[in-house]
mmCIF file of C-alpha atoms in Angstrom:
data_model
loop_
_atom_site.group_PDB
_atom_site.id
_atom_site.type_symbol
_atom_site.label_atom_id
_atom_site.label_comp_id
_atom_site.label_asym_id
_atom_site.label_seq_id
_atom_site.Cartn_x
_atom_site.Cartn_y
_atom_site.Cartn_z
ATOM 1 C CA UNK A 492 27.069 119.396 108.792
ATOM 2 C CA UNK A 493 28.669 116.342 107.057
ATOM 3 C CA UNK A 494 29.680 118.750 103.904
ATOM 4 C CA UNK A 495 32.106 119.837 106.604
ATOM 5 C CA UNK A 496 33.574 116.269 108.060
ATOM 6 C CA UNK A 497 35.441 115.634 104.599
ATOM 7 C CA UNK A 498 36.690 118.712 104.306
ATOM 8 C CA UNK A 499 38.655 118.585 107.678
ATOM 9 C CA UNK A 500 39.566 115.254 107.262
ATOM 10 C CA UNK A 501 41.227 115.929 103.503
ATOM 11 C CA UNK A 502 42.825 118.945 105.443
ATOM 12 C CA UNK A 503 44.486 117.190 108.005
ATOM 13 C CA UNK A 504 44.958 114.496 105.186
ATOM 14 C CA UNK A 505 47.334 117.310 103.610
ATOM 15 C CA UNK A 506 48.881 118.635 106.512
ATOM 16 C CA UNK A 507 49.605 115.340 107.362
ATOM 17 C CA UNK A 508 51.563 114.751 103.694
ATOM 18 C CA UNK A 509 53.184 117.832 104.479
ATOM 19 C CA UNK A 510 54.345 117.244 107.538
ATOM 20 C CA UNK A 511 56.034 113.487 106.676
ATOM 21 C CA UNK A 512 57.171 115.496 103.040
ATOM 22 C CA UNK A 513 59.213 117.959 105.453
ATOM 23 C CA UNK A 514 59.754 115.108 107.392
ATOM 24 C CA UNK A 515 61.801 113.153 104.992
ATOM 25 C CA UNK A 516 63.165 116.306 103.220
ATOM 26 C CA UNK A 517 65.375 116.628 106.922
ATOM 27 C CA UNK A 518 66.378 113.177 107.214
ATOM 28 C CA UNK A 519 67.744 113.320 103.185
ATOM 29 C CA UNK A 520 69.884 116.301 103.970
ATOM 30 C CA UNK A 521 71.079 114.765 107.351
ATOM 31 C CA UNK A 522 72.165 112.156 105.605
ATOM 32 C CA UNK A 523 73.358 114.496 102.796
ATOM 33 C CA UNK A 524 75.530 116.487 105.062
ATOM 34 C CA UNK A 525 77.843 113.089 106.876
ATOM 35 C CA UNK A 526 80.789 113.223 105.886
ATOM 36 C CA UNK A 527 82.272 111.660 102.190
ATOM 37 C CA UNK A 528 85.496 111.245 102.935
ATOM 38 C CA UNK A 529 87.326 108.336 101.485
ATOM 39 C CA UNK A 530 87.706 106.224 104.246
ATOM 40 C CA UNK A 531 90.674 104.661 105.968
ATOM 41 C CA UNK A 532 93.209 105.034 103.661
ATOM 42 C CA UNK A 533 96.853 103.218 103.662
ATOM 43 C CA UNK A 534 97.672 105.325 107.195
ATOM 44 C CA UNK A 535 94.297 104.925 108.583
ATOM 45 C CA UNK A 536 93.045 108.129 108.484
ATOM 46 C CA UNK A 537 90.153 109.312 106.891
ATOM 47 C CA UNK A 538 90.102 112.620 104.687
ATOM 48 C CA UNK A 539 89.215 115.971 106.738
ATOM 49 C CA UNK A 540 87.089 118.682 105.174
ATOM 50 C CA UNK A 541 90.275 121.023 104.328
ATOM 51 C CA UNK A 542 92.209 117.953 102.394
ATOM 52 C CA UNK A 543 89.079 117.099 100.206
ATOM 53 C CA UNK A 544 88.807 121.030 99.314
ATOM 54 C CA UNK A 545 92.229 121.411 98.577
ATOM 55 C CA UNK A 546 93.498 121.397 95.103
ATOM 56 C CA UNK A 547 96.165 118.927 96.470
ATOM 57 C CA UNK A 548 99.357 118.184 98.155
ATOM 58 C CA UNK A 549 102.305 120.598 98.092
ATOM 59 C CA UNK A 550 106.004 119.436 97.638
ATOM 60 C CA UNK A 551 108.447 122.082 97.665
ATOM 61 C CA UNK A 552 111.951 122.038 99.528
ATOM 62 C CA UNK A 553 113.911 123.782 102.809
ATOM 63 C CA UNK A 554 116.759 123.973 104.406
ATOM 64 C CA UNK A 555 117.095 121.051 107.370
ATOM 65 C CA UNK A 556 120.037 121.348 109.722
ATOM 66 C CA UNK A 557 122.357 118.928 109.007
ATOM 67 C CA UNK A 558 120.695 118.025 105.731
ATOM 68 C CA UNK A 559 120.940 121.100 103.488
ATOM 69 C CA UNK A 560 117.807 121.303 101.366
ATOM 70 C CA UNK A 561 115.038 118.548 101.372
ATOM 71 C CA UNK A 562 111.639 117.916 100.380
ATOM 72 C CA UNK A 563 108.915 118.914 102.788
ATOM 73 C CA UNK A 564 105.585 119.312 102.870
ATOM 74 C CA UNK A 565 103.444 122.339 102.643
ATOM 75 C CA UNK A 566 103.670 121.990 107.022
ATOM 76 C CA UNK A 567 107.444 122.033 106.512
ATOM 77 C CA UNK A 568 107.756 118.793 107.686
ATOM 78 C CA UNK A 569 110.774 116.368 106.047
ATOM 79 C CA UNK A 570 109.759 113.628 103.741
ATOM 80 C CA UNK A 571 111.642 110.742 103.619
ATOM 81 C CA UNK A 572 112.109 107.917 101.550
ATOM 82 C CA UNK A 573 112.625 103.884 102.224
ATOM 83 C CA UNK A 574 115.877 102.345 100.230
ATOM 84 C CA UNK A 575 113.789 99.839 99.318
ATOM 85 C CA UNK A 576 110.844 101.324 97.766
ATOM 86 C CA UNK A 577 113.512 102.949 94.518
ATOM 87 C CA UNK A 578 110.854 102.813 91.346
ATOM 88 C CA UNK A 579 107.969 102.996 92.937
ATOM 89 C CA UNK A 580 107.342 99.771 94.528
ATOM 90 C CA UNK A 581 105.664 100.319 97.942
ATOM 91 C CA UNK A 582 106.553 97.849 100.974
ATOM 92 C CA UNK A 583 105.248 100.099 103.769
ATOM 93 C CA UNK A 584 101.742 99.467 104.603
ATOM 94 C CA UNK A 585 99.144 99.606 106.587
ATOM 95 C CA UNK A 586 99.282 95.667 106.888
ATOM 96 C CA UNK A 587 102.798 95.538 108.414
ATOM 97 C CA UNK A 588 102.426 98.968 110.388
ATOM 98 C CA UNK A 589 104.926 100.610 108.754
ATOM 99 C CA UNK A 590 102.130 103.790 107.931
ATOM 100 C CA UNK A 591 101.542 104.002 111.246
ATOM 101 C CA UNK A 592 105.190 105.183 112.375
ATOM 102 C CA UNK A 593 105.860 106.561 108.262
ATOM 103 C CA UNK A 594 102.262 107.987 107.641
ATOM 104 C CA UNK A 595 102.083 108.177 103.748
ATOM 105 C CA UNK A 596 101.293 111.323 101.200
ATOM 106 C CA UNK A 597 98.052 109.700 99.352
ATOM 107 C CA UNK A 598 96.356 112.282 97.188
ATOM 108 C CA UNK A 599 92.972 113.311 97.963
ATOM 109 C CA UNK A 600 90.197 111.674 95.895
ATOM 110 C CA UNK A 601 89.732 113.014 92.674
ATOM 111 C CA UNK A 602 93.553 114.513 92.653
ATOM 112 C CA UNK A 603 95.896 112.769 90.252
ATOM 113 C CA UNK A 604 99.285 115.041 91.281
ATOM 114 C CA UNK A 605 100.860 116.735 93.945
ATOM 115 C CA UNK A 606 101.548 120.819 93.294
ATOM 116 C CA UNK A 607 105.350 121.688 93.098
ATOM 117 C CA UNK A 608 106.370 123.826 95.703
ATOM 118 C CA UNK A 609 109.418 126.034 95.618
ATOM 119 C CA UNK A 610 112.944 124.914 95.464
ATOM 120 C CA UNK A 611 111.809 121.196 93.347
ATOM 121 C CA UNK A 612 112.011 120.207 89.993
ATOM 122 C CA UNK A 613 108.509 119.704 88.731
ATOM 123 C CA UNK A 614 109.567 117.239 86.301
ATOM 124 C CA UNK A 615 110.676 114.895 89.160
ATOM 125 C CA UNK A 616 106.683 114.473 90.581
ATOM 126 C CA UNK A 617 104.574 111.835 89.909
ATOM 127 C CA UNK A 618 102.279 109.026 91.877
ATOM 128 C CA UNK A 619 101.813 105.420 92.199
ATOM 129 C CA UNK A 620 99.130 103.532 92.645
ATOM 130 C CA UNK A 621 98.465 101.036 95.345
ATOM 131 C CA UNK A 622 95.335 99.893 96.638
ATOM 132 C CA UNK A 623 92.690 101.995 94.720
ATOM 133 C CA UNK A 624 94.582 105.647 95.679
ATOM 134 C CA UNK A 625 97.190 107.453 94.423
ATOM 135 C CA UNK A 626 100.378 108.113 96.268
ATOM 136 C CA UNK A 627 103.115 111.088 95.707
ATOM 137 C CA UNK A 628 106.733 110.147 94.406
ATOM 138 C CA UNK A 629 109.664 112.244 93.363
ATOM 139 C CA UNK A 630 112.065 110.784 91.569
ATOM 140 C CA UNK A 631 110.454 107.540 91.353
ATOM 141 C CA UNK A 632 110.554 107.160 95.280
ATOM 142 C CA UNK A 633 107.075 107.284 97.940
ATOM 143 C CA UNK A 634 107.216 109.877 100.177
ATOM 144 C CA UNK A 635 106.414 109.567 103.380
ATOM 145 C CA UNK A 636 106.523 111.596 106.810
ATOM 146 C CA UNK A 637 107.956 110.273 110.400
ATOM 147 C CA UNK A 638 105.802 110.416 113.390
ATOM 148 C CA UNK A 639 108.844 111.029 115.609
ATOM 149 C CA UNK A 640 109.596 114.826 114.238
ATOM 150 C CA UNK A 641 107.009 117.057 115.922
ATOM 151 C CA UNK A 642 107.422 119.762 113.736
ATOM 152 C CA UNK A 643 108.821 121.395 110.846
ATOM 153 C CA UNK A 644 112.658 120.985 109.451
ATOM 154 C CA UNK A 645 113.333 118.361 112.027
ATOM 155 C CA UNK A 646 115.170 115.400 110.684
ATOM 156 C CA UNK A 647 114.965 112.876 113.525
ATOM 157 C CA UNK A 648 113.897 109.466 111.219
ATOM 158 C CA UNK A 649 116.712 110.151 108.650
ATOM 159 C CA UNK A 650 119.096 107.114 109.023
ATOM 160 C CA UNK A 651 116.544 104.869 110.556
ATOM 161 C CA UNK A 652 116.340 101.214 109.280
ATOM 162 C CA UNK A 653 113.473 99.585 109.449
ATOM 163 C CA UNK A 654 111.042 98.099 107.188
ATOM 164 C CA UNK A 655 113.009 96.437 105.222
ATOM 165 C CA UNK A 656 115.413 99.204 104.235
ATOM 166 C CA UNK A 657 117.302 102.806 105.503
ATOM 167 C CA UNK A 658 114.884 105.880 105.356
ATOM 168 C CA UNK A 659 116.489 109.012 104.381
ATOM 169 C CA UNK A 660 115.498 112.434 103.208
ATOM 170 C CA UNK A 661 115.281 113.741 99.821
ATOM 171 C CA UNK A 662 117.145 116.335 97.801
ATOM 172 C CA UNK A 663 115.449 118.607 95.097
ATOM 173 C CA UNK A 664 117.578 116.489 92.520
ATOM 174 C CA UNK A 665 115.966 113.239 94.059
ATOM 175 C CA UNK A 666 118.814 111.735 95.956
ATOM 176 C CA UNK A 667 118.588 110.214 99.337
ATOM 177 C CA UNK A 668 120.819 112.616 101.718
ATOM 178 C CA UNK A 669 122.642 109.378 103.036
ATOM 179 C CA UNK A 670 124.873 110.859 105.835
ATOM 180 C CA UNK A 671 124.427 113.750 108.086
ATOM 181 C CA UNK A 672 127.072 117.213 107.972
ATOM 182 C CA UNK A 673 128.493 117.353 111.720
ATOM 183 C CA UNK A 674 129.385 120.885 111.010
ATOM 184 C CA UNK A 675 125.850 121.688 109.298
ATOM 185 C CA UNK A 676 126.865 121.863 105.929
ATOM 186 C CA UNK A 677 125.625 119.980 102.722
ATOM 187 C CA UNK A 678 125.813 116.057 103.458
ATOM 188 C CA UNK A 679 126.200 113.314 100.744
ATOM 189 C CA UNK A 680 123.730 111.828 98.112
ATOM 190 C CA UNK A 681 123.579 108.874 96.640
ATOM 191 C CA UNK A 682 123.046 108.992 92.675
ATOM 192 C CA UNK A 683 119.479 109.556 91.824
ATOM 193 C CA UNK A 684 119.809 106.170 89.939
ATOM 194 C CA UNK A 685 122.089 103.826 92.136
ATOM 195 C CA UNK A 686 119.198 102.074 93.097
ATOM 196 C CA UNK A 687 119.655 99.707 95.851
#
């Protein structure tokens, strides 16, 4: 009778070890399944699982009424540049509240360049590093969208003066579009190297 007792204690001990190991494995799996997003970026947003699995950000061109062909993102939203940021000097930041109105174009973690879409010059695509993250540039200009555009091919941010400069859409040659065309034709642009 005493011979069976140690065996049953041993059996319970093994069972407890197995249950404990299974519980630890479940706990570790739960920890590993949490989001591994970058945390808040300059725009205050975290990376979505789609963004993390995406090979990058696409920059293309589309015709926008009154502006002609301008740069757009993969959703067809117009990109803007801030006149004071020529050459990649970022002044639109989370700290001054700018990126709440003008969301920046941050590359997903592990991606070093934007993908060229149709209608642009791939050689003008670049990036600038700020605060440990990479941001897309085109012709040296950091690219932003505008919170006041509710859909694709809108340009409600065109010509707004705020945050130390004026916001303009950018044409595929890398020049800011500085005036709207009242007839819907092609507007005036500044020279790519003119600076501000």
